XYZ file of C-alpha atoms in Angstrom:
556
model
C -99.252 93.136 46.316
C -101.726 90.934 47.781
C -103.840 91.247 44.233
C -100.176 90.721 42.411
C -97.285 89.343 44.127
C -95.583 87.987 41.377
C -95.643 91.107 39.714
C -94.360 92.364 43.502
C -91.928 89.458 42.780
C -90.379 90.258 39.861
C -89.542 93.789 40.306
C -87.640 92.894 43.945
C -86.211 90.143 41.524
C -85.119 92.760 38.860
C -83.599 94.939 41.217
C -81.508 92.501 42.165
C -79.834 91.385 38.784
C -79.532 95.215 38.631
C -77.255 95.740 41.456
C -75.966 92.064 40.684
C -74.653 93.023 37.509
C -72.674 96.628 38.076
C -71.656 96.280 42.227
C -71.628 92.053 42.017
C -67.656 93.082 43.141
C -68.347 95.021 46.262
C -67.336 94.203 50.123
C -69.885 96.889 51.452
C -72.691 95.888 48.890
C -72.881 91.715 49.606
C -72.750 92.719 53.162
C -75.581 94.878 52.737
C -77.693 92.216 50.866
C -76.979 89.862 53.249
C -77.958 91.704 55.923
C -80.951 92.846 54.195
C -81.729 89.126 53.287
C -81.144 87.896 56.680
C -83.767 90.576 58.635
C -86.007 90.027 56.261
C -85.902 86.371 57.813
C -86.039 86.924 60.847
C -89.149 89.377 60.544
C -90.962 86.777 58.470
C -89.942 84.480 61.313
C -91.386 86.591 64.431
C -94.522 87.909 61.951
C -94.920 84.481 61.431
C -95.443 85.833 57.555
C -97.021 84.109 54.733
C -94.395 81.425 52.319
C -94.126 84.723 50.614
C -92.025 86.665 52.580
C -90.024 84.170 52.878
C -89.599 84.033 49.250
C -89.108 86.695 48.634
C -86.039 87.082 51.142
C -83.913 84.604 49.342
C -84.749 86.200 46.331
C -83.004 88.980 47.107
C -80.056 87.279 48.116
C -80.263 85.077 45.020
C -81.237 87.531 42.465
C -77.997 90.091 43.467
C -75.698 85.981 43.270
C -76.684 85.127 40.058
C -76.894 88.275 38.139
C -73.302 89.135 38.994
C -72.530 85.876 38.375
C -74.557 85.339 35.408
C -73.711 88.716 33.946
C -70.363 89.198 34.626
C -67.782 89.345 31.646
C -67.381 86.047 29.686
C -63.875 84.148 30.017
C -61.656 85.883 28.484
C -60.597 84.349 25.254
C -57.219 83.702 25.260
C -55.681 85.103 22.082
C -54.882 88.340 21.290
C -56.530 90.971 18.719
C -55.955 90.798 15.274
C -54.206 87.257 15.474
C -55.097 83.893 13.920
C -56.347 81.203 15.592
C -58.219 77.910 15.059
C -61.468 76.545 16.560
C -63.382 73.662 17.071
C -66.636 73.594 18.610
C -70.815 73.294 17.107
C -73.232 76.475 15.545
C -75.599 76.976 18.525
C -77.394 79.434 16.725
C -78.808 79.571 13.740
C -76.544 81.868 10.917
C -78.561 84.590 9.956
C -76.918 85.318 6.120
C -76.627 89.123 5.171
C -75.665 90.368 1.275
C -71.381 89.609 1.582
C -71.400 87.479 5.595
C -73.199 85.338 7.615
C -72.949 85.787 11.571
C -73.371 83.280 13.995
C -73.021 81.635 17.762
C -70.135 79.141 17.816
C -69.350 77.034 20.833
C -66.040 76.312 20.849
C -64.146 73.002 22.363
C -61.252 73.386 21.573
C -59.485 76.466 20.741
C -55.217 75.881 18.128
C -55.220 72.258 20.112
C -56.129 73.450 23.538
C -59.080 72.542 25.060
C -61.758 75.485 25.837
C -65.135 76.169 27.070
C -65.544 79.859 25.042
C -68.444 80.585 23.175
C -67.559 83.087 20.089
C -69.103 85.060 17.507
C -68.705 84.142 14.611
C -68.359 86.212 11.542
C -68.192 84.125 7.261
C -68.528 84.231 4.165
C -71.181 84.194 3.056
C -69.928 81.176 0.595
C -69.741 78.887 3.136
C -72.287 76.721 3.604
C -73.164 76.477 7.329
C -75.990 74.922 8.991
C -77.020 74.797 12.580
C -75.570 72.582 15.059
C -72.698 71.750 12.531
C -69.210 70.506 13.891
C -66.997 73.480 12.045
C -62.989 74.278 12.483
C -62.876 77.797 11.511
C -59.671 79.478 10.868
C -59.586 83.244 11.013
C -58.859 86.278 12.769
C -59.908 87.434 16.248
C -62.080 91.162 15.309
C -60.340 93.823 18.173
C -62.994 94.898 19.898
C -62.764 98.077 19.267
C -65.847 100.999 22.194
C -68.073 103.343 20.571
C -67.246 104.639 18.000
C -69.923 107.876 18.784
C -71.985 109.618 21.233
C -75.009 107.300 21.374
C -73.134 104.689 18.916
C -73.719 100.619 19.235
C -72.294 99.531 21.516
C -71.045 96.138 20.552
C -68.563 95.412 23.420
C -72.095 94.964 25.486
C -73.920 93.073 23.372
C -71.337 90.316 23.314
C -71.371 90.222 26.842
C -75.455 89.885 26.572
C -74.914 87.348 24.242
C -72.209 85.606 26.833
C -69.124 85.380 23.969
C -65.470 86.214 24.402
C -64.023 86.965 20.935
C -64.988 87.668 17.794
C -63.591 85.184 15.073
C -63.772 85.961 10.918
C -63.226 83.914 8.653
C -64.401 85.938 5.724
C -60.907 87.199 4.368
C -58.183 84.915 5.199
C -59.758 82.038 6.591
C -61.047 79.284 5.607
C -64.791 77.113 7.538
C -64.083 73.532 7.385
C -67.638 71.001 8.162
C -66.121 68.147 10.459
C -69.773 66.533 10.890
C -73.495 67.416 12.466
C -74.667 66.470 15.444
C -77.733 67.465 16.552
C -80.240 66.024 18.947
C -84.590 64.854 18.532
C -84.975 68.701 18.856
C -82.404 70.601 17.028
C -82.539 68.277 13.974
C -86.858 68.842 13.845
C -86.096 72.750 14.789
C -83.669 72.498 12.261
C -85.655 70.783 9.653
C -88.803 72.965 9.751
C -86.836 75.717 8.629
C -84.428 74.499 6.205
C -88.226 73.321 4.687
C -88.981 77.132 4.857
C -86.506 78.771 3.500
C -86.148 75.966 0.511
C -90.088 77.397 -0.241
C -88.855 81.278 0.033
C -85.135 80.575 -2.316
C -87.635 81.238 -5.422
C -89.071 84.305 -4.256
C -87.010 87.297 -5.285
C -84.747 88.385 -2.940
C -86.149 91.606 -1.669
C -89.265 89.294 -1.414
C -87.751 87.292 0.711
C -86.201 89.109 2.962
C -90.169 90.907 3.814
C -91.220 87.317 4.562
C -88.108 86.062 6.953
C -88.043 88.824 8.469
C -91.231 88.887 10.082
C -92.015 85.940 10.325
C -88.694 84.603 11.433
C -87.108 88.182 12.559
C -83.714 88.143 10.654
C -83.481 90.915 8.879
C -79.474 89.855 8.248
C -80.941 89.870 4.320
C -82.286 93.780 4.447
C -80.656 96.259 2.761
C -79.367 99.377 4.829
C -81.447 101.552 3.488
C -84.489 100.041 3.783
C -83.823 99.053 7.884
C -83.025 103.239 8.277
C -87.601 103.756 6.887
C -88.615 100.867 8.903
C -86.732 103.097 12.231
C -87.998 106.361 10.379
C -91.487 104.949 10.705
C -91.493 103.203 13.771
C -92.546 99.854 12.204
C -89.207 98.227 13.258
C -91.191 95.878 15.752
C -92.795 94.099 12.804
C -89.577 92.902 12.137
C -88.764 91.672 15.362
C -90.603 88.457 15.830
C -92.835 89.253 19.276
C -96.117 88.636 21.048
C -97.567 90.070 17.533
C -96.829 87.685 15.592
C -98.100 85.484 17.907
C -100.834 87.047 18.826
C -102.180 85.967 14.938
C -100.363 82.309 15.385
C -102.849 82.108 18.159
C -106.282 83.606 16.330
C -105.191 80.760 13.785
C -104.553 78.131 15.787
C -107.947 79.094 18.418
C -110.021 78.984 15.129
C -108.670 75.730 14.543
C -109.640 74.103 17.547
C -112.898 75.688 17.263
C -113.889 73.513 14.237
C -112.077 70.302 15.170
C -114.645 68.855 17.571
C -113.235 69.677 20.493
C -113.912 71.398 24.082
C -112.160 74.473 25.144
C -110.790 72.580 27.907
C -108.005 71.437 25.469
C -107.662 73.882 23.055
C -104.891 73.731 24.913
C -103.109 70.781 22.676
C -103.192 72.643 19.819
C -101.381 76.008 21.219
C -99.046 74.227 23.290
C -96.712 71.932 20.175
C -97.467 74.883 17.935
C -95.747 77.447 19.737
C -93.500 75.531 20.916
C -92.045 74.678 17.793
C -92.893 78.124 16.360
C -90.538 79.097 19.517
C -87.878 76.765 17.582
C -87.235 77.460 14.538
C -86.973 81.570 15.308
C -84.183 81.134 17.596
C -85.785 80.984 21.284
C -86.536 85.022 20.970
C -86.600 86.557 24.654
C -90.180 88.161 22.573
C -91.331 84.968 20.964
C -91.074 83.215 24.168
C -93.029 85.691 26.544
C -96.133 85.672 24.416
C -96.357 82.267 24.292
C -95.836 82.124 28.102
C -98.073 84.490 28.326
C -100.604 82.418 25.597
C -99.953 79.292 27.554
C -101.850 81.107 30.770
C -104.412 82.384 28.806
C -105.644 79.263 26.750
C -104.806 77.688 30.867
C -107.430 79.854 32.656
C -110.090 80.024 29.931
C -110.032 76.284 29.799
C -110.429 76.429 33.356
C -112.922 79.178 33.730
C -110.437 81.118 35.803
C -109.957 84.888 35.124
C -107.005 85.752 33.168
C -104.954 88.392 34.730
C -102.528 90.043 31.908
C -100.230 91.941 34.484
C -99.271 88.737 36.719
C -98.532 86.308 33.170
C -96.321 88.758 32.283
C -94.680 88.831 35.489
C -94.536 85.409 35.040
C -93.410 85.645 31.526
C -90.485 87.636 32.934
C -89.413 85.485 36.191
C -89.186 82.490 33.760
C -86.624 83.955 31.031
C -84.857 86.099 33.730
C -83.994 83.282 35.118
C -83.258 80.941 32.481
C -80.884 84.263 31.517
C -80.358 87.318 34.133
C -78.453 88.836 30.578
C -81.976 89.217 28.843
C -82.846 92.262 30.656
C -80.196 94.413 29.085
C -81.668 92.797 26.001
C -83.198 96.089 23.363
C -86.114 93.598 22.335
C -86.426 91.758 26.230
C -87.247 95.490 26.762
C -89.336 96.779 24.070
C -91.156 93.358 24.561
C -92.253 94.115 27.893
C -92.522 97.583 28.019
C -94.797 97.565 24.991
C -97.437 95.250 27.104
C -97.207 97.565 30.057
C -97.792 99.979 28.034
C -101.482 98.261 26.503
C -102.581 97.127 29.458
C -101.747 100.538 31.138
C -102.809 102.672 28.029
C -105.396 100.698 25.779
C -109.161 102.091 27.308
C -107.898 104.723 27.131
C -107.332 105.408 24.042
C -110.368 102.950 23.205
C -112.471 105.523 25.021
C -111.149 108.414 22.494
C -112.091 106.288 19.372
C -115.747 106.289 17.823
C -118.264 104.587 19.264
C -120.196 103.284 16.293
C -118.257 101.201 13.987
C -116.978 97.787 13.768
C -115.662 96.724 17.851
C -112.485 95.132 16.218
C -110.836 97.483 14.215
C -111.285 100.671 16.736
C -109.723 97.618 19.233
C -107.108 97.259 17.296
C -106.319 100.725 16.452
C -106.350 101.711 20.639
C -103.618 98.807 21.272
C -100.842 100.238 18.961
C -101.627 103.398 19.865
C -101.060 101.801 23.979
C -98.320 100.413 22.036
C -96.532 102.991 20.448
C -96.731 105.172 23.390
C -94.422 102.284 25.439
C -91.933 102.526 22.763
C -91.138 105.854 21.644
C -89.184 106.061 24.206
C -86.899 102.693 23.942
C -86.244 103.041 20.557
C -85.647 106.637 20.804
C -82.789 105.688 23.872
C -81.225 102.934 20.965
C -82.051 104.370 17.490
C -81.920 107.865 18.316
C -85.186 108.058 16.587
C -88.653 109.549 17.532
C -91.650 108.733 14.982
C -93.970 110.766 14.171
C -95.738 108.748 11.292
C -96.297 105.289 13.320
C -99.116 106.102 15.356
C -100.632 106.102 11.647
C -99.080 103.360 9.728
C -98.667 100.586 12.879
C -102.329 100.256 12.848
C -102.487 99.405 8.965
C -99.884 97.365 8.179
C -100.439 95.113 11.077
C -102.894 93.922 9.318
C -100.820 92.950 6.250
C -97.561 91.744 8.537
C -100.609 89.585 10.273
C -101.339 88.606 7.013
C -97.432 87.175 6.607
C -97.526 85.593 9.600
C -100.472 83.647 8.729
C -99.657 82.376 5.254
C -96.099 82.402 6.280
C -97.298 79.815 8.339
C -99.746 78.083 6.589
C -97.138 77.444 4.211
C -94.467 75.527 6.227
C -96.470 73.551 7.294
C -97.016 73.034 3.681
C -93.224 73.241 2.671
C -92.583 69.998 5.206
C -94.433 68.469 2.696
C -94.515 69.910 -0.902
C -91.923 72.738 -0.976
C -92.670 73.512 -4.198
C -96.863 73.785 -3.538
C -95.237 75.593 0.218
C -94.027 78.326 -3.073
C -97.594 79.469 -3.520
C -98.672 80.617 -0.495
C -95.531 82.793 0.239
C -96.398 84.819 -2.970
C -99.648 85.961 -1.263
C -97.000 86.597 1.566
C -94.439 88.309 -0.578
C -96.742 90.685 -2.235
C -98.330 91.610 1.347
C -94.350 92.554 1.497
C -93.936 94.329 -0.708
C -97.767 96.858 -0.025
C -95.444 97.123 3.984
C -92.524 98.658 2.397
C -94.057 100.857 -0.062
C -96.126 102.509 2.093
C -93.581 102.508 4.536
C -91.040 104.476 2.659
C -93.647 106.778 1.045
C -94.238 107.713 5.111
C -90.330 107.884 5.923
C -90.651 110.653 2.923
C -93.182 112.741 4.397
C -92.770 116.255 5.748
C -92.340 115.278 9.870
C -92.405 112.015 9.400
C -89.708 111.556 12.219
C -87.654 113.314 14.116
C -83.904 112.607 15.232
C -83.346 112.093 19.295
C -80.297 113.589 20.977
C -78.446 110.412 22.268
C -79.783 109.802 25.653
C -78.565 108.195 28.730
C -80.521 104.452 29.665
C -81.235 106.591 33.095
C -84.209 108.154 30.877
C -85.839 105.100 29.421
C -85.182 103.683 33.593
C -87.419 106.933 34.422
C -90.519 106.112 31.749
C -90.682 102.409 32.490
C -90.592 102.961 36.090
C -93.800 105.861 35.331
C -94.992 103.228 33.651
C -94.648 100.059 36.337
C -95.471 103.079 39.178
C -98.799 103.139 37.713
C -99.588 98.990 38.157
C -99.596 100.340 42.316
C -101.625 103.897 42.343
C -105.033 102.804 40.829
C -106.114 106.875 40.240
C -103.795 106.408 38.008
C -104.771 104.571 35.849
C -108.332 105.246 35.306
C -107.775 109.236 35.103
C -107.174 109.967 31.613
C -105.728 112.963 32.995
C -102.887 111.370 34.516
C -102.285 108.771 31.424
C -101.817 112.154 28.903
C -99.095 113.228 31.169
C -97.370 110.640 30.968
C -96.618 110.363 27.109
C -96.203 114.396 27.379
C -93.460 113.664 29.628
C -92.190 110.935 27.060
C -92.503 112.760 24.543
C -90.708 115.912 25.477
C -88.032 113.935 27.791
C -86.932 113.198 24.110
C -87.737 116.182 21.327
C -85.319 117.809 23.951
C -82.334 117.749 22.808
C -79.083 117.361 25.970
C -76.069 117.803 24.120
C -73.245 116.646 25.245
C -71.430 120.346 24.883
C -73.783 122.400 26.012
C -71.787 123.379 29.501
C -68.800 123.124 28.082
C -66.048 125.997 27.662
C -63.636 125.040 26.521
C -61.973 124.444 22.738
C -63.053 120.488 21.971
C -62.336 119.092 19.392
C -63.991 115.670 18.231
C -63.353 113.897 15.004
C -66.687 111.221 14.505
C -66.498 108.076 12.731
C -69.190 108.242 9.532
C -67.228 105.508 7.015
C -66.278 108.510 4.350
C -65.425 111.793 4.866
C -63.479 113.608 8.220
C -66.481 114.464 10.441
C -64.476 116.733 12.298
C -66.805 118.464 14.625
C -64.834 121.922 16.810
C -66.563 124.074 19.910
C -65.670 127.552 20.602
C -64.946 128.569 24.400
C -67.816 131.007 22.929
C -70.234 128.165 22.537
C -70.185 128.182 18.453
C -70.094 125.043 17.074
C -68.475 124.175 13.320
C -68.996 120.723 11.619
C -66.315 120.056 9.075
C -66.840 117.563 5.845
C -69.954 115.054 7.021
C -69.885 112.406 3.995
C -71.335 109.056 5.116
C -72.192 106.083 3.017
C -76.147 105.288 3.044
C -78.382 108.913 2.475
C -79.385 110.898 5.694
C -78.204 107.567 7.661
C -75.315 109.276 8.534
C -76.706 112.353 9.452
C -79.874 110.669 11.718
C -78.100 108.420 13.115
C -74.513 109.489 13.997
C -74.075 113.318 13.781
C -77.274 114.050 14.758
C -77.239 112.396 18.138
C -74.125 113.679 18.942
C -75.459 117.448 18.390
């Protein structure tokens, strides 16, 4: 605790947030947490404890209250489902444009003429000209909040809750969108201008090429085909299309190289890092993973500039604390969990994997491979819980494709700077990024077609994920755990065992059950008899074998 007080603080804060979210309505728990906080202060006073102990007692109470208020159900929408309404307000995120729709978050100032302050999730037609910070009047239908269609399916209601969105409004069919004006401050105008210039430079690219470049550089996967999105999941490289520490790392490498070329000392290199990372965060919509990596990069730069030792666990804890203080709902986002679990796994297992690789040869290449392997170990359970797939080929494919992804990020960053002055010239650079994108696409599709490249896992409770992450966190406080390869190998084995053993929801059910699964096209009726026999009738789907992998197999 003395070595890493920030790690202890963030763990305590997370526990308080979780309890506050799920049990904030319990008077008993209010009493328990209040008593714990008061007892903590009394003990700290009697023992004349340092300021850290006082702060931890305060954090316990604050986290419980903050988790219960900031992650509570959003305010109810005044209009019933399937009814038509008109909302007026501001676009507060960059629209994600797909094949037949564009979606974005919307701050509604008025609903049917009545004043309000609600956040909404809007689904509009791709033909509507919508930009970040536009003031719009939208007429559309309130979508019903349907429950999860199938076991292991995507819980869209929970996703809306984490976004603090009160309802979904669709204007795609019988609705309309009218632009009233534009309201952006200096920073919002700057972010919008940079992104629009980049999008303009991408227009001459092929549709698939532009989607690949946008997905890797901006994390916008709305333009990718459903079938290729399935390929990304099967090959375990979906994280490459969600801006994270990998992308920020390549940007930092480029900026650090630029800093060495300029006549400035090491103590001033943060002057280059900070503005570029801040702008990249803004252009990508301040994604939690980008913020985490940016905070860690700035802490690393500051440590290097001041001649101080860099502690990765403390910097990771600081980044988590800042993000969860800004919005505790980030804790329940898959991107947030994947980002932090991958980094924690890298810190714990990178040295272990490096020892397994040859001692001779290019050191940088072996370190990169060791980092990729370590990240994949941490990501395996997260991907299995959220996507019901365990990718084996990812351990081979990720080290190869991460190099191409880095090339795309660096080229796109240079193209973005050039696009501010000459979008046509920037397109020339983006053709190189597009070529690398097709290389990533071709390799991943070939890898996904290999026998045994991936396995479908059973629908898993998030409790398994908590167990695995808890084991990884336990390693921080057990020195013998981190430095014994056998213990690390044991954790990896547990991960694989947990997610390769299917847990069927009807294994111990001795009743006759009939279940209808939602697969788009087809009845998909599952019958379970008291004798333990199972029958599946008409399991047709919409997208190749994705229905079997992501819907039927997780249920069975």
